[in-house]
Short mmCIF file of N, CA, C and O in Angstrom, two decimals:
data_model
loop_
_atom_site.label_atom_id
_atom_site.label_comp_id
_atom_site.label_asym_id
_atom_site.label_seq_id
_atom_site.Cartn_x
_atom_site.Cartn_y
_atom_site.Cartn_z
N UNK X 85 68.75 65.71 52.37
CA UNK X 85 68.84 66.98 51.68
C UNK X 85 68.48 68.10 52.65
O UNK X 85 67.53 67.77 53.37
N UNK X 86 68.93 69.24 52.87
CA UNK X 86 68.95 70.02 53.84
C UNK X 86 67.97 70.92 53.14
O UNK X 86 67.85 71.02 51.92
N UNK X 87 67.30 71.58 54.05
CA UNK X 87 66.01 72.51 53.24
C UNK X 87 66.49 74.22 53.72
O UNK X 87 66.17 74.74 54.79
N UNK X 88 67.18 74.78 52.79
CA UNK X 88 67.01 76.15 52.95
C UNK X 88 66.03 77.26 53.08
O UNK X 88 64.92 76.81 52.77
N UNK X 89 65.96 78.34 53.37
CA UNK X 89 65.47 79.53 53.32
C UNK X 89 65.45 80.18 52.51
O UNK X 89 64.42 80.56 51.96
N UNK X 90 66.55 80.47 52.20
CA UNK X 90 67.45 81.69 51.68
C UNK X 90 68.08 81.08 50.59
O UNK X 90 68.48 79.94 50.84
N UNK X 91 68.35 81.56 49.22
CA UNK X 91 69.05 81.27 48.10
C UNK X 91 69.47 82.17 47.60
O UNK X 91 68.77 83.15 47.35
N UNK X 92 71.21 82.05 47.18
CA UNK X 92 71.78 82.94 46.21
C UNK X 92 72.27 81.97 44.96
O UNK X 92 72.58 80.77 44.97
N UNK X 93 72.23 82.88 43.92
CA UNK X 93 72.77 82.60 42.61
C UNK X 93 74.19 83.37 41.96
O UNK X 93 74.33 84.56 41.68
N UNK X 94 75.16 82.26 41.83
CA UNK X 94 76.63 83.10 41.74
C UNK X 94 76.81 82.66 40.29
O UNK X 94 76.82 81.46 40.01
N UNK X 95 77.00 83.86 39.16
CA UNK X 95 77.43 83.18 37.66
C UNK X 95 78.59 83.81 37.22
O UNK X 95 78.70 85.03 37.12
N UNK X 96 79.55 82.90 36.93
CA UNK X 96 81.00 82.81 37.23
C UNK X 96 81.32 82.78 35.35
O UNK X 96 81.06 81.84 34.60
N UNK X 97 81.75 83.72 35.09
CA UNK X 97 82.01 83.30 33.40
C UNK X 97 83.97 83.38 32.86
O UNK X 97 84.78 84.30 33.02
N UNK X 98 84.13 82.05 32.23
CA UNK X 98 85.30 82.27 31.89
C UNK X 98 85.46 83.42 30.86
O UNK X 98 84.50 83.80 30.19
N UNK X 99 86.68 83.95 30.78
CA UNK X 99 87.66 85.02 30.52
C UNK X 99 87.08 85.35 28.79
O UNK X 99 86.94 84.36 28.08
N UNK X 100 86.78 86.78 28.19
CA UNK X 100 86.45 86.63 26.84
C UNK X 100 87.96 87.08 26.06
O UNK X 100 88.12 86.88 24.85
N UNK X 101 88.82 87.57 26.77
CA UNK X 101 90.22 87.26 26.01
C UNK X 101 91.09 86.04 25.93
O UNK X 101 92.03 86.07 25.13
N UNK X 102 90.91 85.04 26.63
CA UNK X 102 91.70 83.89 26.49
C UNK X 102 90.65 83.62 25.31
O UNK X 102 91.27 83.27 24.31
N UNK X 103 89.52 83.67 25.14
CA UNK X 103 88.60 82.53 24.38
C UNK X 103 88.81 83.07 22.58
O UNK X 103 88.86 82.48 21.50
N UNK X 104 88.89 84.67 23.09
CA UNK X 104 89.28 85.34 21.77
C UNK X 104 90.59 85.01 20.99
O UNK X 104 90.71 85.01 19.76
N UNK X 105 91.64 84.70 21.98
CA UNK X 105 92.95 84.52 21.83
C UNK X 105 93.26 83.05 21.37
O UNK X 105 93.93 82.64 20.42
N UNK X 106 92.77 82.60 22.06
CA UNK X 106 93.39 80.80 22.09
C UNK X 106 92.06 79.79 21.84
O UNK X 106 92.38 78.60 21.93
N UNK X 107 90.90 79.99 21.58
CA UNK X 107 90.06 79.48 21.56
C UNK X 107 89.10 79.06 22.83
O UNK X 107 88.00 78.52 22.72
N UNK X 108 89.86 79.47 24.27
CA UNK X 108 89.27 78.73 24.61
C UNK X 108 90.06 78.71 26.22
O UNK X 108 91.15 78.15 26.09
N UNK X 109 89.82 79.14 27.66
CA UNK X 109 90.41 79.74 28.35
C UNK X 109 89.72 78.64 29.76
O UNK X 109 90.39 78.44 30.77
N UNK X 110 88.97 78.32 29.64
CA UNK X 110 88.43 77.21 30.95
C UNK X 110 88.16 78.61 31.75
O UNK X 110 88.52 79.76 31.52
N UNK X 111 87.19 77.92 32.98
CA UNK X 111 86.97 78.50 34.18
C UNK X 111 87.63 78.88 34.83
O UNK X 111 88.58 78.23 35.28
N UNK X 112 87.32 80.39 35.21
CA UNK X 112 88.66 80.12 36.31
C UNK X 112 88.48 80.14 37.84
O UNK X 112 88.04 81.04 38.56
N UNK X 113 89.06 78.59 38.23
CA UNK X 113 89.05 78.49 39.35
C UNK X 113 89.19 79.13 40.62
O UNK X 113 88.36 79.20 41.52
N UNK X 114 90.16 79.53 40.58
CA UNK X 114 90.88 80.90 41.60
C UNK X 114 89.62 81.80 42.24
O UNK X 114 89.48 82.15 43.41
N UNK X 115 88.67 82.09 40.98
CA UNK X 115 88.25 83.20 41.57
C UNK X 115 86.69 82.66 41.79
O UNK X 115 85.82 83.43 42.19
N UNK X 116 86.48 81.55 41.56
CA UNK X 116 85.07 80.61 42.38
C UNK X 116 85.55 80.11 43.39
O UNK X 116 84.74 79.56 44.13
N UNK X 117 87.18 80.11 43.87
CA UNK X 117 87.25 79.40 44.74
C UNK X 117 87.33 80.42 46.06
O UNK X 117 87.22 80.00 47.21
N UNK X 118 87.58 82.14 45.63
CA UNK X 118 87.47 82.98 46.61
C UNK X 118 86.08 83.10 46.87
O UNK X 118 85.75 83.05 48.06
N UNK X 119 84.92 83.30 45.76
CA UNK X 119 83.60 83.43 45.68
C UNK X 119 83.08 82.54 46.46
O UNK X 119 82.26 83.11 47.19
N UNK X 120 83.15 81.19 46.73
CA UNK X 120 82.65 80.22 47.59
C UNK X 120 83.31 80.22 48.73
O UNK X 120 82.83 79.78 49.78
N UNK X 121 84.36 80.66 48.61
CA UNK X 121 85.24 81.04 50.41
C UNK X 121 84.36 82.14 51.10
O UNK X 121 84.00 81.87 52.24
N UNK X 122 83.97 83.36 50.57
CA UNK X 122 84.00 84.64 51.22
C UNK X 122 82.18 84.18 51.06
O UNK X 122 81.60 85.05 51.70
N UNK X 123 81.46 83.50 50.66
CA UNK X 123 79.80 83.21 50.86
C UNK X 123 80.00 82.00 52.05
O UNK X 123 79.41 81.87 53.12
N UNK X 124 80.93 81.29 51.50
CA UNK X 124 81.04 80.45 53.11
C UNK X 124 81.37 80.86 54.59
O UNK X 124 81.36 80.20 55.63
N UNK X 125 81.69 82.35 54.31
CA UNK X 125 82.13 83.02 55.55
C UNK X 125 80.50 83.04 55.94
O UNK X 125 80.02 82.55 56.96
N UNK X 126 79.84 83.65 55.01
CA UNK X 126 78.10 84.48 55.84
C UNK X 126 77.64 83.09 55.87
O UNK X 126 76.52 83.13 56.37
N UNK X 127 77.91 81.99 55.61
CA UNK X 127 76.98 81.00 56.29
C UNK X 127 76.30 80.18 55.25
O UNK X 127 75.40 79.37 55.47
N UNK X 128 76.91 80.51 53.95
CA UNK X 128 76.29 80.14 52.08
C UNK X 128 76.97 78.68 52.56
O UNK X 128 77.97 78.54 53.28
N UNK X 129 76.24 77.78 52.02
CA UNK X 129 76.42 76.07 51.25
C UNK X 129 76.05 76.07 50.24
O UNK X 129 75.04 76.74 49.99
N UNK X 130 76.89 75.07 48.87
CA UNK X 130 76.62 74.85 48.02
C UNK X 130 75.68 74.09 47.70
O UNK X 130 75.99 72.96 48.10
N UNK X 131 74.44 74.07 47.06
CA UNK X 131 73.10 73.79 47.06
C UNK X 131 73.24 72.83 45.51
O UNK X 131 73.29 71.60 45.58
N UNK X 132 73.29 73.47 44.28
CA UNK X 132 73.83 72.82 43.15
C UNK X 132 74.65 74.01 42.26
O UNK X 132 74.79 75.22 42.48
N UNK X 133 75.17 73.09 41.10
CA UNK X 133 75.74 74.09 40.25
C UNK X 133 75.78 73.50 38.46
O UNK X 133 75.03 72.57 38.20
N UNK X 134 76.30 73.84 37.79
CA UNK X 134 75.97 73.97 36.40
C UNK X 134 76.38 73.97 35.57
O UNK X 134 75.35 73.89 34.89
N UNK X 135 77.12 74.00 34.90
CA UNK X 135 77.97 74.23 33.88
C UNK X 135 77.22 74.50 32.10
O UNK X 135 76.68 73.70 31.34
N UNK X 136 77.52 76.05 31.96
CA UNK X 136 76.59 75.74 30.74
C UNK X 136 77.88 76.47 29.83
O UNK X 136 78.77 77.21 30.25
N UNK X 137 77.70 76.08 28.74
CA UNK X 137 78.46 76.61 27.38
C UNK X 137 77.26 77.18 26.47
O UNK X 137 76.19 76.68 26.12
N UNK X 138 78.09 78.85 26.16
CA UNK X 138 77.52 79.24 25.09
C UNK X 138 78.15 79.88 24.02
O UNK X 138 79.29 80.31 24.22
N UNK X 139 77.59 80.04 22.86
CA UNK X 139 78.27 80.67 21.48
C UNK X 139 78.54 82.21 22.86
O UNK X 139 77.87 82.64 23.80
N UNK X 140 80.31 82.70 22.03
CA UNK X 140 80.63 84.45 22.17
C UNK X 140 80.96 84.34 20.98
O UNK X 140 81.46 83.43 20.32
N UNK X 141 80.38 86.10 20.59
CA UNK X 141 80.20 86.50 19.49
C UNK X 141 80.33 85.67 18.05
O UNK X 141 79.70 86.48 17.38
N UNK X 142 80.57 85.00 17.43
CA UNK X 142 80.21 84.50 16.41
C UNK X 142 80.69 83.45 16.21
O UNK X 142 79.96 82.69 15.58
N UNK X 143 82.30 82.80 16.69
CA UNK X 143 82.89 81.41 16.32
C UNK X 143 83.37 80.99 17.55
O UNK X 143 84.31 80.19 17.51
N UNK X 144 82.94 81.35 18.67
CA UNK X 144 83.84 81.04 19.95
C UNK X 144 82.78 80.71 20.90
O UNK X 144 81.84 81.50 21.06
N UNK X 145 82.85 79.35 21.70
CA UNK X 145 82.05 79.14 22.53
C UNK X 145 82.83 79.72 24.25
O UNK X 145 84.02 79.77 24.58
N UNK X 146 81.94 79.96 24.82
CA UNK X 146 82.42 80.25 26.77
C UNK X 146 81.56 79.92 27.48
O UNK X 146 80.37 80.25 27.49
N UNK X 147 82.27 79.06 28.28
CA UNK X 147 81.76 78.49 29.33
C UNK X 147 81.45 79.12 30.47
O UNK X 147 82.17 80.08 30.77
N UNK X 148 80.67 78.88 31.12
CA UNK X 148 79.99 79.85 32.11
C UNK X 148 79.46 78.51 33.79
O UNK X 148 78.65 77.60 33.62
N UNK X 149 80.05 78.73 34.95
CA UNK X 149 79.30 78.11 36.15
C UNK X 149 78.09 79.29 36.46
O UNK X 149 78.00 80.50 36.27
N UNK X 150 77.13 78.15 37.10
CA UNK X 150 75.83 78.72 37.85
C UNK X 150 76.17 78.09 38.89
O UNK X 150 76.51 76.92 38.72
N UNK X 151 76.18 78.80 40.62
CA UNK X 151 76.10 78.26 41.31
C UNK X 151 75.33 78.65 42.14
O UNK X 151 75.35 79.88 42.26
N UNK X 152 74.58 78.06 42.84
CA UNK X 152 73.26 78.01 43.72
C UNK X 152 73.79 77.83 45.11
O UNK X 152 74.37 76.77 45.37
N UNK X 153 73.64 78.92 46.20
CA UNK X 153 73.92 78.90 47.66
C UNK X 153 73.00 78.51 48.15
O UNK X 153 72.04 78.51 47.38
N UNK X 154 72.68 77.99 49.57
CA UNK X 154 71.51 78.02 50.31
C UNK X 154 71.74 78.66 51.54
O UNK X 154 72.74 79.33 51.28
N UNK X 155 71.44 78.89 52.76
CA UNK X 155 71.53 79.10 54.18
C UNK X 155 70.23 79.10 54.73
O UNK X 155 70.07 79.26 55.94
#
């Protein structure tokens, strides 16, 4: 296990109009996958990450990543 210094926290939330619309819209990849590109530029490794679901506004759950950098 590599021992960092330095920690960032990146929270990535799927879309509240797909979830409003269709129930339900997933993560979107695309744009964790620029977020972990452009922290991997300054020298960020992925440390852990998360996946949590929560109630939006009253009948709709959204899913949400936590991701944890180190350097």
């Amino acid at each position: 296990m590599a021992n960092f210094t330095e920690y960032k926290v990146v929270h990535i939330v799927e879309g509240g109009c797909g979830t409003l619309l269709f129930g339900a819209s997933g993560l979107p990849i695309q744009k964790m996958e620029a977020e972990l590109n452009k922290y991997a530029q300054d020298g960020w490794q992925l440390a852990f990450q998360a996946v949590e679901s929560k109630r939006y506004m009253l009948f709709w759950q959204r899913e949400a990543v936590i991701i944890t950098l180190g350097r």
